[in-house]
Structure formats: structure tokens, C-alpha cells
mmCIF file of C-alpha atoms in Angstrom:
data_model
loop_
_atom_site.group_PDB
_atom_site.id
_atom_site.type_symbol
_atom_site.label_atom_id
_atom_site.label_comp_id
_atom_site.label_asym_id
_atom_site.label_seq_id
_atom_site.Cartn_x
_atom_site.Cartn_y
_atom_site.Cartn_z
ATOM 1 C CA MET A 688 20.185 28.946 -55.388
ATOM 2 C CA LYS A 689 16.514 29.672 -55.393
ATOM 3 C CA LYS A 690 14.581 30.144 -52.130
ATOM 4 C CA GLY A 691 12.422 27.038 -52.718
ATOM 5 C CA ALA A 692 15.473 24.844 -53.265
ATOM 6 C CA ILE A 693 17.046 26.097 -50.024
ATOM 7 C CA ILE A 694 13.945 25.121 -48.045
ATOM 8 C CA ALA A 695 13.862 21.682 -49.622
ATOM 9 C CA VAL A 696 17.541 21.019 -48.815
ATOM 10 C CA SER A 697 16.968 22.139 -45.192
ATOM 11 C CA ALA A 698 14.050 19.758 -44.826
ATOM 12 C CA ILE A 699 16.145 16.860 -46.122
ATOM 13 C CA MET A 700 18.919 17.677 -43.666
ATOM 14 C CA VAL A 701 16.447 17.723 -40.705
ATOM 15 C CA ILE A 702 15.054 14.320 -41.672
ATOM 16 C CA ALA A 703 18.572 12.894 -42.044
ATOM 17 C CA LEU A 704 19.573 14.170 -38.627
ATOM 18 C CA GLY A 705 16.436 12.660 -37.131
ATOM 19 C CA ILE A 706 17.160 9.238 -38.580
ATOM 20 C CA GLY A 707 20.754 9.456 -37.353
ATOM 21 C CA ALA A 708 19.594 10.303 -33.822
ATOM 22 C CA MET A 709 17.117 7.429 -33.777
ATOM 23 C CA GLY A 710 19.780 5.031 -34.961
ATOM 24 C CA PHE A 711 22.141 6.235 -32.192
ATOM 25 C CA THR A 712 19.438 5.769 -29.541
ATOM 26 C CA ALA A 713 18.698 2.255 -30.719
ATOM 27 C CA ALA A 714 22.374 1.318 -30.661
ATOM 28 C CA GLN A 715 22.913 2.713 -27.198
ATOM 29 C CA SER A 716 19.847 0.999 -25.668
ATOM 30 C CA GLY A 717 20.337 -2.489 -27.092
ATOM 31 C CA ASN A 718 17.996 -1.986 -30.077
ATOM 32 C CA LEU A 719 15.241 -0.686 -27.784
ATOM 33 C CA ILE A 720 14.102 2.594 -29.260
ATOM 34 C CA ASN A 721 11.627 3.105 -26.416
ATOM 35 C CA THR A 722 13.971 3.503 -23.439
ATOM 36 C CA THR A 723 11.032 3.457 -20.998
ATOM 37 C CA GLN A 724 10.153 -0.142 -21.910
ATOM 38 C CA GLN A 725 10.201 -2.565 -18.935
ATOM 39 C CA VAL A 726 13.179 -4.860 -19.083
ATOM 40 C CA GLY A 727 14.266 -7.928 -17.155
ATOM 41 C CA ILE A 728 12.274 -10.822 -15.751
ATOM 42 C CA TRP A 729 9.415 -9.800 -13.420
ATOM 43 C CA VAL A 730 8.036 -12.497 -11.134
ATOM 44 C CA ASN A 731 5.825 -12.808 -8.073
ATOM 45 C CA GLY A 732 6.439 -15.320 -5.266
ATOM 46 C CA GLU A 733 4.284 -16.467 -2.364
ATOM 47 C CA GLY A 734 5.232 -18.158 0.907
ATOM 48 C CA LYS A 735 2.795 -19.592 3.443
ATOM 49 C CA VAL A 736 3.413 -20.785 6.959
ATOM 50 C CA THR A 737 0.703 -22.400 9.099
ATOM 51 C CA VAL A 738 0.633 -21.294 12.735
ATOM 52 C CA THR A 739 -1.502 -22.115 15.744
ATOM 53 C CA PRO A 740 -3.139 -18.994 17.231
ATOM 54 C CA ASP A 741 -2.144 -18.262 20.825
ATOM 55 C CA THR A 742 -4.486 -15.330 21.491
ATOM 56 C CA ALA A 743 -8.281 -14.970 21.451
ATOM 57 C CA ASN A 744 -9.644 -11.504 20.865
ATOM 58 C CA LEU A 745 -13.184 -10.967 22.116
ATOM 59 C CA SER A 746 -15.623 -8.123 21.636
ATOM 60 C CA LEU A 747 -17.858 -8.137 24.728
ATOM 61 C CA GLY A 748 -20.327 -5.577 26.002
ATOM 62 C CA VAL A 749 -23.570 -4.701 27.699
ATOM 63 C CA GLN A 750 -26.791 -3.212 26.307
ATOM 64 C CA VAL A 751 -29.468 -1.775 28.570
ATOM 65 C CA GLU A 752 -32.760 0.010 27.849
ATOM 66 C CA ASP A 753 -34.814 2.053 30.305
ATOM 67 C CA ALA A 754 -37.511 4.724 30.258
ATOM 68 C CA THR A 755 -35.069 7.435 31.375
ATOM 69 C CA LEU A 756 -31.552 8.069 30.201
ATOM 70 C CA ALA A 757 -30.212 8.348 33.746
ATOM 71 C CA ALA A 758 -31.602 4.958 34.678
ATOM 72 C CA ALA A 759 -30.360 3.321 31.485
ATOM 73 C CA ASN A 760 -26.893 4.786 31.943
ATOM 74 C CA GLN A 761 -26.717 3.672 35.560
ATOM 75 C CA LYS A 762 -27.790 0.110 34.734
ATOM 76 C CA ALA A 763 -25.293 -0.113 31.872
ATOM 77 C CA ALA A 764 -22.504 1.141 34.162
ATOM 78 C CA SER A 765 -23.297 -1.429 36.827
ATOM 79 C CA ALA A 766 -23.488 -4.234 34.260
ATOM 80 C CA MET A 767 -20.137 -3.212 32.738
ATOM 81 C CA ASP A 768 -18.505 -2.979 36.150
ATOM 82 C CA ALA A 769 -19.613 -6.507 36.906
ATOM 83 C CA LEU A 770 -18.403 -7.731 33.500
ATOM 84 C CA VAL A 771 -14.929 -6.179 33.896
ATOM 85 C CA ALA A 772 -14.643 -7.576 37.420
ATOM 86 C CA ALA A 773 -15.450 -11.032 36.067
ATOM 87 C CA LEU A 774 -12.816 -10.671 33.336
ATOM 88 C CA LYS A 775 -10.132 -9.747 35.823
ATOM 89 C CA ALA A 776 -11.191 -12.631 38.103
ATOM 90 C CA GLN A 777 -10.501 -14.940 35.133
ATOM 91 C CA GLY A 778 -6.966 -13.638 34.901
ATOM 92 C CA VAL A 779 -7.390 -11.046 32.139
ATOM 93 C CA ALA A 780 -4.987 -8.192 32.736
ATOM 94 C CA GLU A 781 -6.307 -4.630 32.814
ATOM 95 C CA LYS A 782 -4.031 -3.670 29.894
ATOM 96 C CA ASP A 783 -5.872 -6.290 27.805
ATOM 97 C CA ILE A 784 -9.303 -4.675 28.320
ATOM 98 C CA LYS A 785 -9.941 -1.686 26.084
ATOM 99 C CA THR A 786 -13.130 0.303 25.478
ATOM 100 C CA GLN A 787 -14.242 -0.269 21.912
ATOM 101 C CA GLY A 788 -17.427 1.783 21.804
ATOM 102 C CA PHE A 789 -20.001 3.610 23.874
ATOM 103 C CA ASN A 790 -23.342 4.654 22.456
ATOM 104 C CA ILE A 791 -26.633 6.158 23.650
ATOM 105 C CA TYR A 792 -29.692 5.941 21.402
ATOM 106 C CA PRO A 793 -33.277 7.070 21.918
ATOM 107 C CA VAL A 794 -35.850 4.370 21.235
ATOM 108 C CA TYR A 795 -38.910 5.669 19.389
ATOM 109 C CA ASP A 796 -42.532 4.608 19.117
ATOM 110 C CA TYR A 797 -44.286 5.495 15.895
ATOM 111 C CA ASP A 798 -47.962 6.464 15.876
ATOM 112 C CA LYS A 799 -49.531 5.583 12.531
ATOM 113 C CA GLU A 800 -52.630 7.735 13.164
ATOM 114 C CA THR A 801 -50.785 10.933 13.916
ATOM 115 C CA GLY A 802 -47.605 10.150 11.939
ATOM 116 C CA ARG A 803 -45.462 11.221 14.867
ATOM 117 C CA SER A 804 -42.666 9.516 16.735
ATOM 118 C CA THR A 805 -42.155 9.787 20.444
ATOM 119 C CA ILE A 806 -39.279 8.647 22.614
ATOM 120 C CA ARG A 807 -40.262 5.523 24.501
ATOM 121 C CA ALA A 808 -36.942 4.691 26.141
ATOM 122 C CA TYR A 809 -33.155 5.107 25.971
ATOM 123 C CA GLN A 810 -30.676 2.422 25.016
ATOM 124 C CA VAL A 811 -27.092 2.442 26.301
ATOM 125 C CA THR A 812 -24.414 0.163 24.810
ATOM 126 C CA ASN A 813 -20.896 -0.185 26.114
ATOM 127 C CA THR A 814 -18.381 -2.496 24.384
ATOM 128 C CA VAL A 815 -14.863 -3.590 25.273
ATOM 129 C CA GLU A 816 -12.203 -5.416 23.356
ATOM 130 C CA VAL A 817 -10.662 -8.194 25.397
ATOM 131 C CA LYS A 818 -7.440 -10.023 24.729
ATOM 132 C CA VAL A 819 -7.274 -13.547 26.172
ATOM 133 C CA ARG A 820 -3.663 -14.677 26.037
ATOM 134 C CA VAL A 821 -4.432 -18.332 26.672
ATOM 135 C CA VAL A 822 -6.860 -19.537 23.997
ATOM 136 C CA ALA A 823 -7.991 -22.480 26.159
ATOM 137 C CA ASN A 824 -9.388 -20.011 28.693
ATOM 138 C CA ALA A 825 -11.529 -18.083 26.190
ATOM 139 C CA GLY A 826 -14.635 -20.185 26.837
ATOM 140 C CA LYS A 827 -14.388 -19.657 30.580
ATOM 141 C CA VAL A 828 -13.957 -15.938 30.093
ATOM 142 C CA ILE A 829 -17.082 -15.747 27.947
ATOM 143 C CA ASP A 830 -19.104 -17.755 30.465
ATOM 144 C CA ALA A 831 -17.911 -15.544 33.336
ATOM 145 C CA ALA A 832 -18.875 -12.403 31.413
ATOM 146 C CA VAL A 833 -22.317 -13.819 30.681
ATOM 147 C CA ALA A 834 -22.920 -14.827 34.268
ATOM 148 C CA ALA A 835 -21.759 -11.435 35.580
ATOM 149 C CA ALA A 836 -23.699 -9.127 33.206
ATOM 150 C CA GLY A 837 -26.811 -11.310 32.886
ATOM 151 C CA ASN A 838 -29.328 -10.466 30.172
ATOM 152 C CA ALA A 839 -27.499 -7.220 29.448
ATOM 153 C CA VAL A 840 -24.448 -9.017 28.082
ATOM 154 C CA ARG A 841 -23.534 -8.943 24.422
ATOM 155 C CA VAL A 842 -20.922 -11.234 22.901
ATOM 156 C CA ASN A 843 -20.252 -9.678 19.522
ATOM 157 C CA THR A 844 -17.242 -11.266 17.776
ATOM 158 C CA ILE A 845 -14.232 -13.427 18.369
ATOM 159 C CA TYR A 846 -11.115 -13.812 16.286
ATOM 160 C CA PHE A 847 -7.732 -15.421 16.833
ATOM 161 C CA SER A 848 -4.226 -14.157 16.290
ATOM 162 C CA VAL A 849 -0.590 -14.983 16.952
ATOM 163 C CA ASP A 850 1.028 -12.653 19.449
ATOM 164 C CA ASN A 851 4.529 -12.843 17.962
ATOM 165 C CA THR A 852 4.649 -13.534 14.197
ATOM 166 C CA ALA A 853 8.262 -12.493 13.532
ATOM 167 C CA ALA A 854 9.705 -15.992 13.107
ATOM 168 C CA ALA A 855 6.771 -17.190 10.969
ATOM 169 C CA MET A 856 6.977 -14.082 8.814
ATOM 170 C CA ASP A 857 10.694 -14.574 8.219
ATOM 171 C CA GLN A 858 10.116 -18.196 7.197
ATOM 172 C CA ALA A 859 7.214 -17.254 4.898
ATOM 173 C CA ARG A 860 9.284 -14.512 3.271
ATOM 174 C CA GLU A 861 12.140 -16.895 2.568
ATOM 175 C CA LEU A 862 9.721 -19.342 0.937
ATOM 176 C CA ALA A 863 8.268 -16.502 -1.131
ATOM 177 C CA LEU A 864 11.671 -15.472 -2.416
ATOM 178 C CA LEU A 865 12.550 -19.071 -3.278
ATOM 179 C CA ASP A 866 9.241 -19.358 -5.126
ATOM 180 C CA ALA A 867 9.995 -16.221 -7.129
ATOM 181 C CA LYS A 868 13.508 -17.413 -7.957
ATOM 182 C CA ALA A 869 12.232 -20.770 -9.198
ATOM 183 C CA LYS A 870 9.773 -19.020 -11.495
ATOM 184 C CA ALA A 871 12.431 -16.690 -12.845
ATOM 185 C CA GLU A 872 14.805 -19.584 -13.503
ATOM 186 C CA GLN A 873 12.094 -21.428 -15.431
ATOM 187 C CA ILE A 874 11.319 -18.355 -17.545
ATOM 188 C CA ALA A 875 15.033 -17.833 -18.292
ATOM 189 C CA ARG A 876 15.492 -21.503 -19.236
ATOM 190 C CA VAL A 877 12.471 -21.669 -21.529
ATOM 191 C CA THR A 878 13.258 -18.369 -23.245
ATOM 192 C CA GLY A 879 16.928 -19.176 -23.628
ATOM 193 C CA VAL A 880 18.367 -16.257 -21.690
ATOM 194 C CA SER A 881 20.763 -16.069 -18.760
ATOM 195 C CA LEU A 882 19.337 -14.974 -15.413
ATOM 196 C CA GLY A 883 21.157 -11.988 -13.927
ATOM 197 C CA SER A 884 21.226 -10.280 -10.573
ATOM 198 C CA VAL A 885 18.198 -8.981 -8.666
ATOM 199 C CA SER A 886 17.418 -5.335 -9.335
ATOM 200 C CA PHE A 887 14.232 -4.900 -7.303
ATOM 201 C CA VAL A 888 12.350 -6.628 -4.489
ATOM 202 C CA SER A 889 9.125 -5.722 -2.667
ATOM 203 C CA ASP A 890 7.099 -7.753 -0.160
ATOM 204 C CA SER A 891 3.772 -7.640 1.622
ATOM 205 C CA THR A 892 2.508 -9.660 4.533
ATOM 206 C CA TYR A 893 -0.875 -10.608 5.731
ATOM 207 C CA GLY A 894 -2.330 -13.213 8.073
ATOM 208 C CA GLY A 895 -5.231 -13.809 10.373
ATOM 209 C CA GLY A 896 -7.327 -16.282 12.196
ATOM 210 C CA ARG A 897 -10.674 -17.749 11.516
ATOM 211 C CA VAL A 898 -13.373 -15.228 12.464
ATOM 212 C CA THR A 899 -16.721 -16.262 13.847
ATOM 213 C CA PRO A 900 -19.827 -14.354 12.813
ATOM 214 C CA PRO A 901 -21.363 -11.887 15.309
ATOM 215 C CA MET A 902 -23.456 -13.611 17.978
ATOM 216 C CA ALA A 903 -25.553 -12.690 20.967
ATOM 217 C CA ILE A 904 -26.186 -14.974 23.926
ATOM 218 C CA ASP A 905 -28.165 -14.608 27.152
ATOM 219 C CA SER A 906 -27.351 -15.411 30.727
ATOM 220 C CA LYS A 907 -28.714 -18.938 30.472
ATOM 221 C CA ALA A 908 -25.501 -19.985 28.720
ATOM 222 C CA GLY A 909 -23.522 -19.168 31.822
ATOM 223 C CA ALA A 910 -25.734 -21.381 33.939
ATOM 224 C CA GLU A 911 -24.825 -24.528 32.043
ATOM 225 C CA SER A 912 -22.337 -26.852 33.673
ATOM 226 C CA SER A 913 -20.200 -27.222 30.491
ATOM 227 C CA VAL A 914 -17.802 -24.537 29.318
ATOM 228 C CA THR A 915 -18.529 -22.691 26.061
ATOM 229 C CA PRO A 916 -16.328 -24.393 23.442
ATOM 230 C CA VAL A 917 -13.903 -22.071 21.671
ATOM 231 C CA LEU A 918 -11.776 -23.608 18.901
ATOM 232 C CA ALA A 919 -8.931 -21.559 17.432
ATOM 233 C CA GLY A 920 -8.041 -23.917 14.579
ATOM 234 C CA GLU A 921 -5.039 -22.869 12.465
ATOM 235 C CA SER A 922 -4.080 -19.635 10.737
ATOM 236 C CA GLU A 923 -1.768 -18.738 7.876
ATOM 237 C CA ILE A 924 0.959 -16.193 7.687
ATOM 238 C CA VAL A 925 1.352 -15.248 4.045
ATOM 239 C CA VAL A 926 4.110 -13.204 2.430
ATOM 240 C CA THR A 927 4.045 -12.201 -1.247
ATOM 241 C CA VAL A 928 7.005 -10.716 -3.044
ATOM 242 C CA GLN A 929 7.722 -9.165 -6.405
ATOM 243 C CA VAL A 930 11.254 -9.591 -7.742
ATOM 244 C CA ILE A 931 12.856 -8.224 -10.882
ATOM 245 C CA TYR A 932 15.875 -10.055 -12.281
ATOM 246 C CA ASN A 933 18.248 -8.603 -14.827
ATOM 247 C CA ILE A 934 18.953 -10.540 -18.032
ATOM 248 C CA ASN A 935 22.580 -11.131 -18.817
#
């Protein structure tokens, strides 16, 4: 046999073997030549549970400015001592008061004629995060802090949370799984297949209270006879899941 004929026969054999291998792969994988193709029914589910917040989280602090750093720092320390004492007098435990930030900044004056900036004063800011475990007392706590620290007080933010979310999360997760199952059953029914067992599940949880925008108030608020109103409203605990069902 000539050399050219031998090469041609070899090429035909290689092609035939390739076709045979492809046919074998298709048969073994249920007519899916691409074995990396996603299979099954993939669905997402969501469960929501409404809860009433039982904790108010406050960001409170003091801000003082003075010509010298030593004087500004001393005034800020005195104001913060008075604020913390007022918090404890309102029943806030020491473990629920945590320093959130402490900053010292020079305050500059700019001279347009010379184009130079000179330090006019120093500003000291000290902020604490306060956890009020009885939401109804949050207004009184704010008023006490304002009265104690005077014009130096800063009330930055307030948000609400649920101290123990375990039961609500379990309930929301169950609702999410039921939601995912209902979707998978509908897909199976409409497409004419039989829903199989679960092969994969993942979940994620988030939740939070209504957050008020940053605010600053002066000591006059503490002098009013009425208590600062603080309304927690309602929050949602949300669980989302992704479930993959096999197809029988």
C-alpha cells in the first residue's frame, strides 16, 4: 500500500474513533454531550417575618472647640464624663456604652491677601455607641445626655434592632424553603417532569430597623417638659434561599 493511502486510512480511523467516543459520552450522560451543563430545577425562595425592635442603638457624643488643644481636650473630657454619668443614671449599663470615635482637628483661618492658613483653634470630638435595651426609654436617655453635655452634645444617629433574632430567623427560613418548593413544584408541573430530591441548599439572612438620618440638637431640647419622642416602628427579618431539585 502506498504511503498516501496509509495516511488517509489512519485519518478515517481517527475520525471514526472520535465519533464513537462522542456517542458513548452522550449515551452515558442522558444525551447531554456537555457534561458540565447545569441540570435540575434551580429556584430561589424568600421568607419574611415582621418583628418589633426591642433595642435602640444611639450614637452620642460631644464636640468642643477652643484656642488651645489642652483646653479643648479638657472641656471635651468634662462634657463626656457628664454625658456618660447621665447615661448610667438612666439605667444604661456600662457594658452598653462603647467608644465609637475620638478625633482632634485643627481649625484654620484662611487669609486671602497672603494666601496662608493659620490655626485658629482646635476641635475635639468624642463619640460613644449606646445600647438602650428598653426602646421606650430612648427618648429619656437622649434628653438626659443633652441636658448633661449642654451645647457640646451631638446626637448623630439612631437605629433599632432585635436583640435575639433566632426564633424569627428560623421562621423566616422555613417560609423561604416552602416558597422555593412551591416554585419548583410549579415548574415541574408546567414542564411535565417529576420533581426529585434536593441536591443543594444555600441561605442568607438580613434584617434591620428603620434608621433615622443624622441629626444634631442643642441643650434647649433637654429643657422642654416633654420627652423626645422615639418611635421604633417595625422591622423585617428576611431569609433568602437557593434550592436545587433533581429531576426524576
